[in-house]
CSV table of C-alpha atoms and ligand atoms in Angstrom, one decimal:
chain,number,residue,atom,x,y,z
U,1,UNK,CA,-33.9,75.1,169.9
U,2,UNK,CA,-36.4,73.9,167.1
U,3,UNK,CA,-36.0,70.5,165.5
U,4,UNK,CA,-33.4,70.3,162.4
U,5,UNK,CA,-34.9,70.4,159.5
U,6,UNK,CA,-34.1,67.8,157.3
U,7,UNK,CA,-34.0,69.6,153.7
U,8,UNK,CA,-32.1,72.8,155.1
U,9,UNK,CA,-29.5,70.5,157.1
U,10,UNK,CA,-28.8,68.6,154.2
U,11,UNK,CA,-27.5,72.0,152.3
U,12,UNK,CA,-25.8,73.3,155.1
U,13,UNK,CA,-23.8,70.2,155.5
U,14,UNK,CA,-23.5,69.8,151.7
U,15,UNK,CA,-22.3,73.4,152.2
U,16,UNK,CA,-19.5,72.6,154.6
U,17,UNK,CA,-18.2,70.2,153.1
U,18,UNK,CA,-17.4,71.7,149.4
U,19,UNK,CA,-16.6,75.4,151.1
U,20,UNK,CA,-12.3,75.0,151.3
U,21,UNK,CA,-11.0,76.6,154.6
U,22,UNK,CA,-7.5,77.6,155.0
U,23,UNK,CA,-6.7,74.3,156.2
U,24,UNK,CA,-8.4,72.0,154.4
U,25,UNK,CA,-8.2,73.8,150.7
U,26,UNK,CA,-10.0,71.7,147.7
U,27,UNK,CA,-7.5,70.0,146.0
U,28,UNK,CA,-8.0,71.1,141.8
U,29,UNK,CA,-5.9,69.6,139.1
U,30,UNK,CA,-3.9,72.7,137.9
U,31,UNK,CA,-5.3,74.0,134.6
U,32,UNK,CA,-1.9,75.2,133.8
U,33,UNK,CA,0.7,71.9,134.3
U,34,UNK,CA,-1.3,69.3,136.3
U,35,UNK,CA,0.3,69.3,139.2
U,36,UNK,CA,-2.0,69.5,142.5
U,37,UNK,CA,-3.3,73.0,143.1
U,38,UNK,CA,-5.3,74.3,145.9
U,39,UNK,CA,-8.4,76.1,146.1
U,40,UNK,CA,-8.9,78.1,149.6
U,41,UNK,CA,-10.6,81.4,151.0
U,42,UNK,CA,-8.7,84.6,150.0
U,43,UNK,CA,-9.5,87.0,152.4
U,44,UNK,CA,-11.2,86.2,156.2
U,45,UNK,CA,-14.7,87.6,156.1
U,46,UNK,CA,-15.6,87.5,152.6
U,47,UNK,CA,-16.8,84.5,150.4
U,48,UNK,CA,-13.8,85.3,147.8
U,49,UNK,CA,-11.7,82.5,146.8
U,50,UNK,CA,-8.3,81.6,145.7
U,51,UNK,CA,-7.0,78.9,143.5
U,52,UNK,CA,-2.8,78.4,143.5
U,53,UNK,CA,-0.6,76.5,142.2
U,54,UNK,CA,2.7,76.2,143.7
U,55,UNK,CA,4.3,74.2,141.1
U,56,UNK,CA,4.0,76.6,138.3
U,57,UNK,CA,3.0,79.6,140.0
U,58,UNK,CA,-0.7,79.6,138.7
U,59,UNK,CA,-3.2,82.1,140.5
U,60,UNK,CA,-6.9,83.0,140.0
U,61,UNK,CA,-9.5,84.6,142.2
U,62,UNK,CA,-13.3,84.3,142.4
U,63,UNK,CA,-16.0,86.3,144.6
U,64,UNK,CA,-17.2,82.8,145.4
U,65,UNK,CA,-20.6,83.6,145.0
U,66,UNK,CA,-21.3,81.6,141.9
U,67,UNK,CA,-21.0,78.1,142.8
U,68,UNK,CA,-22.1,75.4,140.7
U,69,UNK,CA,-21.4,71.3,141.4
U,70,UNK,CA,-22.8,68.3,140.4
U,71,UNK,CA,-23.0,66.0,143.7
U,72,UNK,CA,-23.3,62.9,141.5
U,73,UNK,CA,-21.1,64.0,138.7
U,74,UNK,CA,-18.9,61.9,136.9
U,75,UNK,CA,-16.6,64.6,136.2
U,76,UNK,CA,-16.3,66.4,139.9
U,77,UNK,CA,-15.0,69.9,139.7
U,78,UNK,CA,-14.2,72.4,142.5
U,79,UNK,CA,-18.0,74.1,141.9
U,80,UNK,CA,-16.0,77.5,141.8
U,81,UNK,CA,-13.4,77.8,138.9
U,82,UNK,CA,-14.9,74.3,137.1
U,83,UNK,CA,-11.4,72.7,137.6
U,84,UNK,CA,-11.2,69.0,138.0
U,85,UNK,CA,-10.8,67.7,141.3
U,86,UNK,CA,-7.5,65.9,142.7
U,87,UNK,CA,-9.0,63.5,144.2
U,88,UNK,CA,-10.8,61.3,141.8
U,89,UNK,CA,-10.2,57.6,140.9
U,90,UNK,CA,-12.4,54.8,139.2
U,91,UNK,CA,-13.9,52.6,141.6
U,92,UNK,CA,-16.4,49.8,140.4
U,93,UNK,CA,-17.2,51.5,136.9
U,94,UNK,CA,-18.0,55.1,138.4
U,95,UNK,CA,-16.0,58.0,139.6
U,96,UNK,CA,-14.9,57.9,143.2
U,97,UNK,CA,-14.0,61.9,144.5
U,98,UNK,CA,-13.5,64.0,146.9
U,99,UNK,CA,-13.2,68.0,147.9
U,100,UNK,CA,-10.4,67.5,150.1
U,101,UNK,CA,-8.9,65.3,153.6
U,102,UNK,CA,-12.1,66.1,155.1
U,103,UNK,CA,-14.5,64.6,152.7
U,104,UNK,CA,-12.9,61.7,152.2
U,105,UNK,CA,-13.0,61.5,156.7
U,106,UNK,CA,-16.9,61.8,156.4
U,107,UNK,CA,-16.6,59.0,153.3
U,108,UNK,CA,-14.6,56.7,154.9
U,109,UNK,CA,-15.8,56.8,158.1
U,110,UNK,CA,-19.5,56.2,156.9
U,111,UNK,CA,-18.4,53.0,154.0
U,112,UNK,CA,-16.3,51.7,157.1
U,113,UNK,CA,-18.8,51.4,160.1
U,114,UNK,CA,-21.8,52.5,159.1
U,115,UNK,CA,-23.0,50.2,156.2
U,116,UNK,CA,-26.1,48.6,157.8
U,117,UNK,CA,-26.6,51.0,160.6
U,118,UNK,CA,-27.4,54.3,158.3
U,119,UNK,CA,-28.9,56.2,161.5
U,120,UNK,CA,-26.1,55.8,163.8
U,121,UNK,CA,-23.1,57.6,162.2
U,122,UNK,CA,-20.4,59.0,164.7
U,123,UNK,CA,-21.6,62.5,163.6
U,124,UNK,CA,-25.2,61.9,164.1
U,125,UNK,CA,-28.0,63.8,162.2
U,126,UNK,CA,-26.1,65.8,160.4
U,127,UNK,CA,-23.3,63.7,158.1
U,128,UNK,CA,-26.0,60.7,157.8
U,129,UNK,CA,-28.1,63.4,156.1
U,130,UNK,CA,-25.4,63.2,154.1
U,131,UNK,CA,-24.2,60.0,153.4
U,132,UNK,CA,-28.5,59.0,152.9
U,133,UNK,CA,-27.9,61.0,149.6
U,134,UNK,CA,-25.0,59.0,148.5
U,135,UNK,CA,-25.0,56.7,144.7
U,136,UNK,CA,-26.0,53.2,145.8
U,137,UNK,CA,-22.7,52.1,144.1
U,138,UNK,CA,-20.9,53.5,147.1
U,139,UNK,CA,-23.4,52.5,150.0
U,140,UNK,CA,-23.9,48.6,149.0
U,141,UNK,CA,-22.2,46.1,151.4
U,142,UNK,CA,-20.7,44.1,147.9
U,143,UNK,CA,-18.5,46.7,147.1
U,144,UNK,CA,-17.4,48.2,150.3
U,145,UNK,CA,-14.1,46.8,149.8
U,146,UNK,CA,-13.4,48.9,146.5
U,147,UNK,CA,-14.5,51.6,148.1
U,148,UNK,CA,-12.5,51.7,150.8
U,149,UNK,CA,-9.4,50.7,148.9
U,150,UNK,CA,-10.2,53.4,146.5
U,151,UNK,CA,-10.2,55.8,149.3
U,152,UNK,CA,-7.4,54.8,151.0
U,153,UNK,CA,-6.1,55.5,147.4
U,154,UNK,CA,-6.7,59.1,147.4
U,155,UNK,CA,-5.6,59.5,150.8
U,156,UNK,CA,-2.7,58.7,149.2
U,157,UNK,CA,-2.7,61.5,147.0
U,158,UNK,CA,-3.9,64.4,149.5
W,201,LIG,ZN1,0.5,74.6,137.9
C-alpha cells in the first residue's frame, strides 16, 4: 500500500464529508418556507441528488456533478443547489456550520479532545488532515468553550 498522500487525502475526506448519504442527508434551509429540508442521493449508483422538503412538499434534483462550496464561507451552502445550510449559528463573531450529524461528530470530537494534541485524533491521518485546515477561530484553546456550546447548539437542531 503506498503512503497517503497528504494533498489527495485531504480532498477525499473533504469529499466525504459534504457528499449526503441516505442516512446522513445535508440539512438545507428550504428555499420555499424555511422549514429544514434535506439534501440526499437520488438514485444508488449515480452522483444525482435530491433536495425535499417535507414540510411544504418542495423537490429539486441535480446530476450532482457540479459542486461548488466555500470551506471557509461565511454563508455555507449545500455546494449542490446553493441553499443555505441548517446548521449554522454565530459563534465568536464568525459563522459556525455544518453538512449534517456527521460533520458536526468529526467537529466536536476534534474542538473536544484534540486541541493541543493535533496529530493524535481518534480517526488518525485522515480527519486531522481535516481538522489542520480548520479557521483558527475554531481551533484556539480560548474559545473552545463557544465552540463547543455552539455545537452542541446545532445538535440541537439536526
Ligand atoms: Zn418547504
Amino acid at each position: 500500500m503506498p503512503p497517503p498522500n497528504r494533498h489527495s487525502d485531504e480532498r477525499e475526506t473533504r469529499l466525504r464529508i459534504a457528499t449526503p448519504t441516505r442516512a446522513d442527508p445535508i440539512l438545507v434551509v428550504c428555499p420555499s418556507c424555511n422549514a429544514k429540508a434535506f439534501v440526499l442521493p437520488a438514485q444508488p449508483e449515480t452522483e444525482a441528488v435530491r433536495v425535499v422538503c417535507h414540510a411544504c412538499g418542495f423537490a429539486d434534483e441535480a446530476d450532482g456533478t457540479a459542486r461548488r462550496y466555500g470551506w471557509s464561507a461565511e454563508h455555507p451552502t449545500d455546494g449542490y443547489f446553493g441553499l443555505d445550510l441548517w446548521l449554522q449559528v454565530r459563534c465568536v463573531g464568525h459563522t459556525l456550520w455544518a453538512f449534517n450529524r456527521r460533520h458536526l461528530d468529526v467537529l466536536e470530537r476534534y474542538v473536544a479532545a484534540t486541541l493541543r494534541e493535533r496529530q493524535r485524533t481518534d480517526e488518525g491521518w485522515r480527519n486531522a488532515s481535516l481538522v489542520s485546515r480548520l479557521p483558527r477561530w475554531m481551533t484556539s484553546g480560548a474559545h473552545r468553550e463557544d465552540v463547543l456550546s455552539a455545537l452542541a447548539a446545532l445538535r440541537e437542531k439536526t
